[in-house]
XYZ file of C-alpha atoms in Angstrom:
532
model
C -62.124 56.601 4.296
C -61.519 56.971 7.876
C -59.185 54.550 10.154
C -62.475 53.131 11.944
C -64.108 52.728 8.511
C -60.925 50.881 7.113
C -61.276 48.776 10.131
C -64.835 48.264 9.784
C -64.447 47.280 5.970
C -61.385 44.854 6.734
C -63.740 42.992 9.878
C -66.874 42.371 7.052
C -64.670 40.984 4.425
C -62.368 38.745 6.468
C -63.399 38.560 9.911
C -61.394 35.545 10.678
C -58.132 37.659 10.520
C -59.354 40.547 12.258
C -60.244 37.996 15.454
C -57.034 36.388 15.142
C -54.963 39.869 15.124
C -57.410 40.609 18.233
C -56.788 38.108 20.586
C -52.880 37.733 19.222
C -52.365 41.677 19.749
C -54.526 42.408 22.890
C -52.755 40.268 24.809
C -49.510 40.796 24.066
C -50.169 44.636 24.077
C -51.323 44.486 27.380
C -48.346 41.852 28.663
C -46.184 44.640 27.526
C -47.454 47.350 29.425
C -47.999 45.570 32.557
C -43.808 44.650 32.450
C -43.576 48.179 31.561
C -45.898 49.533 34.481
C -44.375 46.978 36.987
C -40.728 47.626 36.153
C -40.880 51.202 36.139
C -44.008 53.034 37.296
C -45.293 50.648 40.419
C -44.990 51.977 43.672
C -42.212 49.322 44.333
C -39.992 49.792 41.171
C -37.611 51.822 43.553
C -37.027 48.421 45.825
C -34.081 46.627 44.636
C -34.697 42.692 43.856
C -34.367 40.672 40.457
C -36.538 41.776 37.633
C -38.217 38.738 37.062
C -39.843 38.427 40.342
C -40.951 42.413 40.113
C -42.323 41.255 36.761
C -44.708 37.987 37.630
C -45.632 35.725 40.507
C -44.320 32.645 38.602
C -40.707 33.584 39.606
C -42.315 32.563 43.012
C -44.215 29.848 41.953
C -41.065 27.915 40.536
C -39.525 28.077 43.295
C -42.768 27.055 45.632
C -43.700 24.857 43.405
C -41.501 23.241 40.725
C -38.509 23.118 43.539
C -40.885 22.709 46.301
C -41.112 24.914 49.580
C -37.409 26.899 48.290
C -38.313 30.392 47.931
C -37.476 31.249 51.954
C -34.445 30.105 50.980
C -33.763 31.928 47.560
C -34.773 35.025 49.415
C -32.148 34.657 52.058
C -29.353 34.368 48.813
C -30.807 37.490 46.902
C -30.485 39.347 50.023
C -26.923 38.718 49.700
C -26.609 40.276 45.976
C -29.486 42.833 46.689
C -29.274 44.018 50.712
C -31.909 44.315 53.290
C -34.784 45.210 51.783
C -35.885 43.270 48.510
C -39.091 42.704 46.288
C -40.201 39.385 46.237
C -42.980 39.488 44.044
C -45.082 42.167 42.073
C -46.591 43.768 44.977
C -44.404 42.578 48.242
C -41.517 42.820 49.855
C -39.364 41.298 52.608
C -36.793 42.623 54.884
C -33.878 41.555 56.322
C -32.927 43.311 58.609
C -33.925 42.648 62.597
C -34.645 46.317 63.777
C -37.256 46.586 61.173
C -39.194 43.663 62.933
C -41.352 46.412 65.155
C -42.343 48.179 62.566
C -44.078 44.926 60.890
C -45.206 43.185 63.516
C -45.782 45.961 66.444
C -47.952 45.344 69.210
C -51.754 46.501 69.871
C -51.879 49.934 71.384
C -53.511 49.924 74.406
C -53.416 53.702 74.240
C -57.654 54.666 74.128
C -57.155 58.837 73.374
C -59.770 60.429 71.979
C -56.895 62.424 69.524
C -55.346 59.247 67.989
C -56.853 56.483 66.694
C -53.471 54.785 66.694
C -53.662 53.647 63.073
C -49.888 53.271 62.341
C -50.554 50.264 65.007
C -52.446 48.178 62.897
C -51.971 45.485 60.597
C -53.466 43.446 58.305
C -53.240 40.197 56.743
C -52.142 39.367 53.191
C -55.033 37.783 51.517
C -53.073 35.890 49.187
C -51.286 34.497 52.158
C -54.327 32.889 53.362
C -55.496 31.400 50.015
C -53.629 27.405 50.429
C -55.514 26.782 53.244
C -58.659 28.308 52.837
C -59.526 29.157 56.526
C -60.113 32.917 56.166
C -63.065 33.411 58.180
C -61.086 32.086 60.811
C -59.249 34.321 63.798
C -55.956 33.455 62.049
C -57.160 33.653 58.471
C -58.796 37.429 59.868
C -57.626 39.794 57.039
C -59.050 43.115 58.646
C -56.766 44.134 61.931
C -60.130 44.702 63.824
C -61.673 41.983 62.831
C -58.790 39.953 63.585
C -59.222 41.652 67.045
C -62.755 40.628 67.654
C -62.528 37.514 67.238
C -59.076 37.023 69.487
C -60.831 38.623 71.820
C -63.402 36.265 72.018
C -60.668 33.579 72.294
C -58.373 35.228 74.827
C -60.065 33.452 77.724
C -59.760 30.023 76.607
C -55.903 30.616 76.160
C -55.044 31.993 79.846
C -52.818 30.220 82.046
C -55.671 29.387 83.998
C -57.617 27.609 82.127
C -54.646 25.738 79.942
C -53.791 24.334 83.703
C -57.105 23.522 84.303
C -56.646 21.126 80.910
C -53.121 19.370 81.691
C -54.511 16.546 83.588
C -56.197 15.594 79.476
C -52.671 16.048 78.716
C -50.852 14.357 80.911
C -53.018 11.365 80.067
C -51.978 11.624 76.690
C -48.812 10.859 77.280
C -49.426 8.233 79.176
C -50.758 6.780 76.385
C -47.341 7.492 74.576
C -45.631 5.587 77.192
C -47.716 2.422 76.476
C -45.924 2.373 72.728
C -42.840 2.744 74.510
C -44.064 0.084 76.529
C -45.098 -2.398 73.746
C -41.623 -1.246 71.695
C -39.676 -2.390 74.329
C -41.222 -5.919 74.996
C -41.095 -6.770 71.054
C -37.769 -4.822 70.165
C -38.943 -3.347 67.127
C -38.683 0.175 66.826
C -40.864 3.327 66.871
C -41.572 6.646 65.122
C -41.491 9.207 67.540
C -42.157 11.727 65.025
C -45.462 10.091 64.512
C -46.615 9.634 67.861
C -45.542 13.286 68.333
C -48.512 14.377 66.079
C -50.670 11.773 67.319
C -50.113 13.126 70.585
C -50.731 16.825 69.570
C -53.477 15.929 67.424
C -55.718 14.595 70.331
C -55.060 17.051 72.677
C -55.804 20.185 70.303
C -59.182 18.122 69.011
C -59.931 17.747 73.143
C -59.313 20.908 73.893
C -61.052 22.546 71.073
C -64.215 20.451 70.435
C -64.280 18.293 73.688
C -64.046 15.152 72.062
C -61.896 12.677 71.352
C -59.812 11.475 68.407
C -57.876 8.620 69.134
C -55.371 8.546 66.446
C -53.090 7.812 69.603
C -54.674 4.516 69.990
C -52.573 3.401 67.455
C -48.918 3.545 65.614
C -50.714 2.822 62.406
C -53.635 5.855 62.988
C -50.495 7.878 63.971
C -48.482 7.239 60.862
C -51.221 7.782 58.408
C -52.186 10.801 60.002
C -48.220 12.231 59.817
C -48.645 11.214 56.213
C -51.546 13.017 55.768
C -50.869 16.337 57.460
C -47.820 16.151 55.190
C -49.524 15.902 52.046
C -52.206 18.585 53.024
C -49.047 21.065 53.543
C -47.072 20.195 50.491
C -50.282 20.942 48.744
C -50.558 24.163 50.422
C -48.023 26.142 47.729
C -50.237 24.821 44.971
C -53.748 25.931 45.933
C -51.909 29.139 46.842
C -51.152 29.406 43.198
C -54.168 28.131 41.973
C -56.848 29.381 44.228
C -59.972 29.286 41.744
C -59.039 26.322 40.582
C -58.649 25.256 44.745
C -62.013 26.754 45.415
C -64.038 25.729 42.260
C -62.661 22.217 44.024
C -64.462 22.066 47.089
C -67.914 22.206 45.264
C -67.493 19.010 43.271
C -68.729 15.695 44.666
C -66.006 13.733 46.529
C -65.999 10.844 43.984
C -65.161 13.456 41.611
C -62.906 15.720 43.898
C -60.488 12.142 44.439
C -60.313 11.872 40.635
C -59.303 15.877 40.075
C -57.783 17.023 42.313
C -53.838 16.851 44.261
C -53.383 14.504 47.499
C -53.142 17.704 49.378
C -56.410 19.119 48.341
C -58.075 15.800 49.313
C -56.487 15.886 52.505
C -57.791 19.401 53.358
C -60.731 18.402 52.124
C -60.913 15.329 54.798
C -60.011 17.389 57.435
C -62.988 19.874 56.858
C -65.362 17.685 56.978
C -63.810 15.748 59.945
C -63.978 19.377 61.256
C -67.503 20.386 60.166
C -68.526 16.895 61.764
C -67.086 18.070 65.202
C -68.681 21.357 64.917
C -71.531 20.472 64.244
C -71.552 17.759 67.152
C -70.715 20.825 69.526
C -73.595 22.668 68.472
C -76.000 20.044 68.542
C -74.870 19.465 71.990
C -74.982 23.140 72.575
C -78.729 23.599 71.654
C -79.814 20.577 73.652
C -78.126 21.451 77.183
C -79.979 25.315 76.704
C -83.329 23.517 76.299
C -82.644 20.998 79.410
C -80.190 23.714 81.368
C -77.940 21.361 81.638
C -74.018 21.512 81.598
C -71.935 20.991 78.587
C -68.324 19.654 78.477
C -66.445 23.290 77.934
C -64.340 23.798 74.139
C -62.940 26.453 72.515
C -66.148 25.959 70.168
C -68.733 25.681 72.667
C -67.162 28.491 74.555
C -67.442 31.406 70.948
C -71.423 30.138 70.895
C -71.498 31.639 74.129
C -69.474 34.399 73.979
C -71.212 37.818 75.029
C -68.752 39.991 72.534
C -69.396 37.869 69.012
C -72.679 38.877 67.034
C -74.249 36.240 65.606
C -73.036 36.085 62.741
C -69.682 35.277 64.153
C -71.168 32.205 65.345
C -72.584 30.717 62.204
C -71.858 26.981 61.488
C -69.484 28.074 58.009
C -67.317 30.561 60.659
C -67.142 28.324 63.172
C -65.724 25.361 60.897
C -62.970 27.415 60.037
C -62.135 28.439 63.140
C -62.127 24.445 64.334
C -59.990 23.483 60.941
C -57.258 26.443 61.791
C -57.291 25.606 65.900
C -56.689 21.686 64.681
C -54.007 22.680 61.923
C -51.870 24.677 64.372
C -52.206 23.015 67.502
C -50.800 19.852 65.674
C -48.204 20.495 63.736
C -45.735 23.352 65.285
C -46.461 21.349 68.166
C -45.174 18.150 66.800
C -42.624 20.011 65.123
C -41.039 21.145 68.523
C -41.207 18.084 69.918
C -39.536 16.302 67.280
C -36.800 18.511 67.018
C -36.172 18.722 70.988
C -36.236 14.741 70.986
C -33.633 14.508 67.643
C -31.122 16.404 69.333
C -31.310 15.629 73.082
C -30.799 12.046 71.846
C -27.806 12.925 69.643
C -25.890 15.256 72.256
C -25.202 13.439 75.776
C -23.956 16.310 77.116
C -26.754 18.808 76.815
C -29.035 15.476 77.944
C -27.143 14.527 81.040
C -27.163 18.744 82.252
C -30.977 18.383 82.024
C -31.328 15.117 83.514
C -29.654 16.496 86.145
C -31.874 19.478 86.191
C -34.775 17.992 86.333
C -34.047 15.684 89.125
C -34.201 18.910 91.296
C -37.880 19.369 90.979
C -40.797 16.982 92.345
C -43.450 17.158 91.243
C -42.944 18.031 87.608
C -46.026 20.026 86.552
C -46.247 22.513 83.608
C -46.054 25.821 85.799
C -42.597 24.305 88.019
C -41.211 22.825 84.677
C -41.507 26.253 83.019
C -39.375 28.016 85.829
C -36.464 25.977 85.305
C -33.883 27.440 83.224
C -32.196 24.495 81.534
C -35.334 23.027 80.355
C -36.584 26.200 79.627
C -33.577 26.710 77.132
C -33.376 23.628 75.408
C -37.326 23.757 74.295
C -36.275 27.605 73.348
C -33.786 26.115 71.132
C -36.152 23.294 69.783
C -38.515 26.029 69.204
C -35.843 28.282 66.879
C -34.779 25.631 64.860
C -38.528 24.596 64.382
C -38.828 27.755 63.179
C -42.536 28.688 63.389
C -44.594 29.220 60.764
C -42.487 29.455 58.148
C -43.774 31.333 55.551
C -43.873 34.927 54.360
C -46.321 36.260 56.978
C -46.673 39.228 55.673
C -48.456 42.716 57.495
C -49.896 45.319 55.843
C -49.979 48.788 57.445
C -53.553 49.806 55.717
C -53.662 53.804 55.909
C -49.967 54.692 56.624
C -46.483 54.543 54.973
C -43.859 52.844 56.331
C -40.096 53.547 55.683
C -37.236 51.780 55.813
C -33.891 53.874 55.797
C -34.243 55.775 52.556
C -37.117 53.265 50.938
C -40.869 54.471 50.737
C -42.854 51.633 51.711
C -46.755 52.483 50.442
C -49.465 51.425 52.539
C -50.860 48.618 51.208
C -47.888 46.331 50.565
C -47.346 43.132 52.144
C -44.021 43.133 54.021
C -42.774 40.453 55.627
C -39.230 38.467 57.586
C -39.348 34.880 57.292
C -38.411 33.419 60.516
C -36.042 31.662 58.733
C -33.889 35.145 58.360
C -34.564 35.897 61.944
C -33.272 32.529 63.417
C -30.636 31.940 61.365
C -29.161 35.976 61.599
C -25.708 35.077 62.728
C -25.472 38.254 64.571
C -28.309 37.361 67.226
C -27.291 33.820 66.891
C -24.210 32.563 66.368
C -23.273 29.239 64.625
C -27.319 29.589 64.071
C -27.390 25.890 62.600
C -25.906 24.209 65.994
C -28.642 22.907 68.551
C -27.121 25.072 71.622
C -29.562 25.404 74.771
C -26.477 27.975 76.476
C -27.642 31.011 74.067
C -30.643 31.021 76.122
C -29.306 31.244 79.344
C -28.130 34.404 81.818
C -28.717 38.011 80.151
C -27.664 37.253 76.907
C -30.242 34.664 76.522
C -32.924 37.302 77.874
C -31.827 39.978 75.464
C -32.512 37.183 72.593
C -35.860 36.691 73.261
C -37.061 39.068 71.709
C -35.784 37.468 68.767
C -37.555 33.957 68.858
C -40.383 34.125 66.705
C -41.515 30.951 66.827
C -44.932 31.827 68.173
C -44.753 35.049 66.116
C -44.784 38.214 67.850
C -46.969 41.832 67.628
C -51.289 41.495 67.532
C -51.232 38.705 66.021
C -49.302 36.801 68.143
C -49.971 33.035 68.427
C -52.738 32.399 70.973
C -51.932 28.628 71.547
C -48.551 29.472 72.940
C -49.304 28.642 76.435
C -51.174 25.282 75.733
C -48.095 24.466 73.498
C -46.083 25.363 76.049
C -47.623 22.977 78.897
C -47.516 20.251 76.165
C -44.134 20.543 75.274
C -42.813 21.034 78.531
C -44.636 18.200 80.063
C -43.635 15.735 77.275
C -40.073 16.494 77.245
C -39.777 16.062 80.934
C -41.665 12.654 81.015
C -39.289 11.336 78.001
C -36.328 12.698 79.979
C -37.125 11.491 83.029
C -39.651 8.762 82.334
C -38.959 5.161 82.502
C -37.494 4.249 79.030
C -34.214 4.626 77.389
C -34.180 5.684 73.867
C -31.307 5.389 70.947
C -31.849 6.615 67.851
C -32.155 4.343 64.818
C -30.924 5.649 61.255
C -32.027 8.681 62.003
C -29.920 11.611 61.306
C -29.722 15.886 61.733
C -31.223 15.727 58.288
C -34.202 14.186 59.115
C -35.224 17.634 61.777
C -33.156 20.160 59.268
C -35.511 22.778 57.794
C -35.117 22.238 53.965
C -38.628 22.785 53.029
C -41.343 25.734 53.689
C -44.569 24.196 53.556
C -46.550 26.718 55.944
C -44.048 25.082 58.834
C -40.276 23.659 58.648
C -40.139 20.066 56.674
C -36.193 18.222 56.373
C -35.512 16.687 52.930
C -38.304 14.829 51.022
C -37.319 11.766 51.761
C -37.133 11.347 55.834
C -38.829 8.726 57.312
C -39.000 10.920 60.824
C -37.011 10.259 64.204
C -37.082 6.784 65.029
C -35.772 4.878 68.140
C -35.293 1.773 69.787
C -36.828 1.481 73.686
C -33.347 0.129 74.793
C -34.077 -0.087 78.570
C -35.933 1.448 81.458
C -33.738 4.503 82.594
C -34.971 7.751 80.718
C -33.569 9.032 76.953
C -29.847 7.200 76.128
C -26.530 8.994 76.756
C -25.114 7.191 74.435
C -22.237 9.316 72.021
């Protein structure tokens, strides 16, 4: 009797067993072999890194996950035992080392000869990067480099300098609208959460600027609170949909009633802000439709500008792509925003010194709009530092070269494979920046400071660049200024470095678990306190 007979015989007369030996044995068979393949056959096996996280993506998921928004930080430590290069997973790896950073994140070619296509330029996204928030058919979320570069394109012309100054009279109304909390603080002596405000504030002027509408979560300290609280439990919940993407995206179908009784805080929260999204969009092209068939003039957006852009197909324009474009313009115009200008605040307030040199500054310049306030250098170098220890987006935003190797001293890289630097390794490289932990505006300043720019990363750098940096910019530079030299004097109230420390990665920089933000007391009417 042959093997396959034997088999055969065994399944008919006990078929229980032969199932059970199945599913016990095909498994495990194949769990071998995979350790086996990724250890020692996979085009990574020669990168050094621990053998766990070569082996499965749970070595990054405990320390995503179980100790929340850690694994930047483990990855800094193995490069320590391991050097500059180092697998972080399965199929990616990260490098340390700062003279590599061209070669992940190079700039478009301009170059148009017929002889090169200039391949080794482009990059794309990591798809598995993109999965926590679910925006992919957004410009950000782009996976292919040319697609990614389609749909920037189309963008490009909101972002100019022109048309950002164009939009700073919205802004500067916004914070005037700070200044009335200020206000109201000061008559009733209780205190106030900056770091609240501070995404109120960003909140309504990236929903104006993108939809042109209004949110008025400014209106309110209590709007502004919940909606901190909110956009902190969507990103906490960001490392978990990661991990569980079906799961994530089986989510979304459900009813809501059902969705609220399933599913994390963060997911709901995402969920929330879709819909607040798709809500907007929609809105934009309802508006959009009507003004064609009347030829009248429609309030200009980001949105309403991509429905009439001459370079997107139509399909570009769909309602689905265009609410994931909204959710990803309202996600990042918020919270790196709000992120600089909480960190900016925290340590102007707790270092006289630094505050009283840009007082000074700043008392040199009348009027103060965003283009004059962006050509002094003082200014300009404490929001530079704000922006470093803000950090960016914080996660691995990993490039993939897609039909060329890449190589790294003696290492191989395959195309294919995600490589990333956390901006966590590039601001905190004691090399470029000494005592990298210390809020110091003067690393900024003379040639020194020049030569370091091209080492802040906080708007990312290469194609893929952020495009928001110059409405950011105006924002930040506009609200620092006004707190500086505005009509209220500000002391901070249990409110410590901790409380603006990067601790956590949750797509941007989060301090300990437990902060309650920056809050002050409006002690008087004569600009930010000096107080030591």
């Amino acid at each position: 009797m042959t093997f396959l007979e034997e088999i055969i015989s065994l399944g008919l007369e006990n078929p229980t067993r032969v199932f059970l030996t199945v599913i016990i044995i095909g498994p495990t068979t194949y769990c071998i072999a995979l350790a086996i393949y990724r250890l020692y056959f996979h085009p990574l096996a020669h990168i050094p890194g621990p053998k766990l996280a070569a082996l499965t993506s749970w070595y990054e998921f405990y320390y995503d996950v179980v100790r929340p928004g850690r694994y930047v930080f483990k990855i800094r430590e193995l490069h320590k035992q391991y050097g500059p290069i180092l697998r972080v997973s399965p199929r990616e790896i990260h490098v340390a080392d700062l003279s590599f950073l061209p070669q992940i994140y190079p700039p478009t070619s301009t170059t148009t000869s017929s002889n090169s296509s200039h391949t080794s330029h482009k990059r794309n996204k990591d798809i598995q990067q993109t999965r926590g928030l679910d925006v992919g058919m957004s410009t950000s979320g782009s996976i292919p480099h040319d697609l990614h570069r389609l749909r920037r394109d189309a963008l490009n012309p909101f972002f100019g300098r022109e048309n950002v100054s164009s939009f700073t009279s919205v802004i500067e109304t916004k914070i005037e609208k700070l200044e009335t909390h200020l206000a109201s603080a000061y008559k009733s002596k209780n205190l106030i959460n900056l770091s609240d405000l501070y995404y109120a504030l960003a909140r309504d002027v990236a929903f104006s600027y993108s939809f042109g509408l209004e949110s008025q979560y400014l209106d309110s300290e209590d709007a502004a609170a919940e909606l901190r609280e909110s956009m902190t439990s969507l990103l906490q919940g960001v490392k978990i949909s990661k991990h569980f993407y079906a799961y994530f995206r089986a989510t979304r179908l459900l009813p809501a009633w059902i969705a609220r009784r399933s599913t994390s805080p963060g997911v709901q929260k995402m969920r929330e802000l879709a819909l607040m999204v798709k809500e907007a969009v929609d809105e934009v092209m309802s508006a959009k439709q009507k003004t064609s068939a009347t030829t009248g003039a429609q309030k200009r957006s980001i949105i309403s500008s991509l429905l009439s852009s001459p370079i997107l197909p139509m399909v570009e324009k769909s309602p689905a792509r265009l609410h994931s474009e909204g959710t990803m313009l309202i996600l990042a115009g918020t919270e790196s925003t709000a992120k600089v200008l909480t960190t900016t605040t925290y340590y102007l307030l707790a270092n006289p010194l630094i505050l009283s040199r840009l007082r000074a500054e700043l008392s040199t310049l009348t009027p103060h709009t965003a283009s004059t306030l962006q050509r002094l250098p003082y200014l300009s170098a404490c929001i530079s530092e704000g922006n470093r220890l803000s950090f960016g987006l914080t996660g691995r935003n990993a490039r993939i070269a897609p039909s060329s190797d890449l190589h790294y001293k003696s290492y191989k890289i395959p195309s294919g494979t995600p490589i990333s630097t956390t901006t966590l390794c590039i601001h905190t490289n004691e090399t470029v920046f000494p005592n990298p932990w210390t809020f110091d505006p003067q690393r900024w300043l003379g040639e020194e400071g020049k030569a370091r720019q091209k080492y802040q990363y906080g708007f990312g750098k290469g194609a893929r660049r952020c495009l928001g940096m110059e409405l950011a910019n105006a924002e930040v530079f506009l609200t620092v200024a006004r707190m500086v030299m505005g009509g209220y004097e500000l002391e901070l109230f249990e409110t410590w470095e901790e409380d603006v420390v990067f601790r956590h990665d949750f797509q941007v920089a989060h301090p300990w678990l437990g902060s309650k933000g920056v809050r002050v007391l409006v002690k008087g009417k004569k600009g930010l306190s000096e107080r030591g």
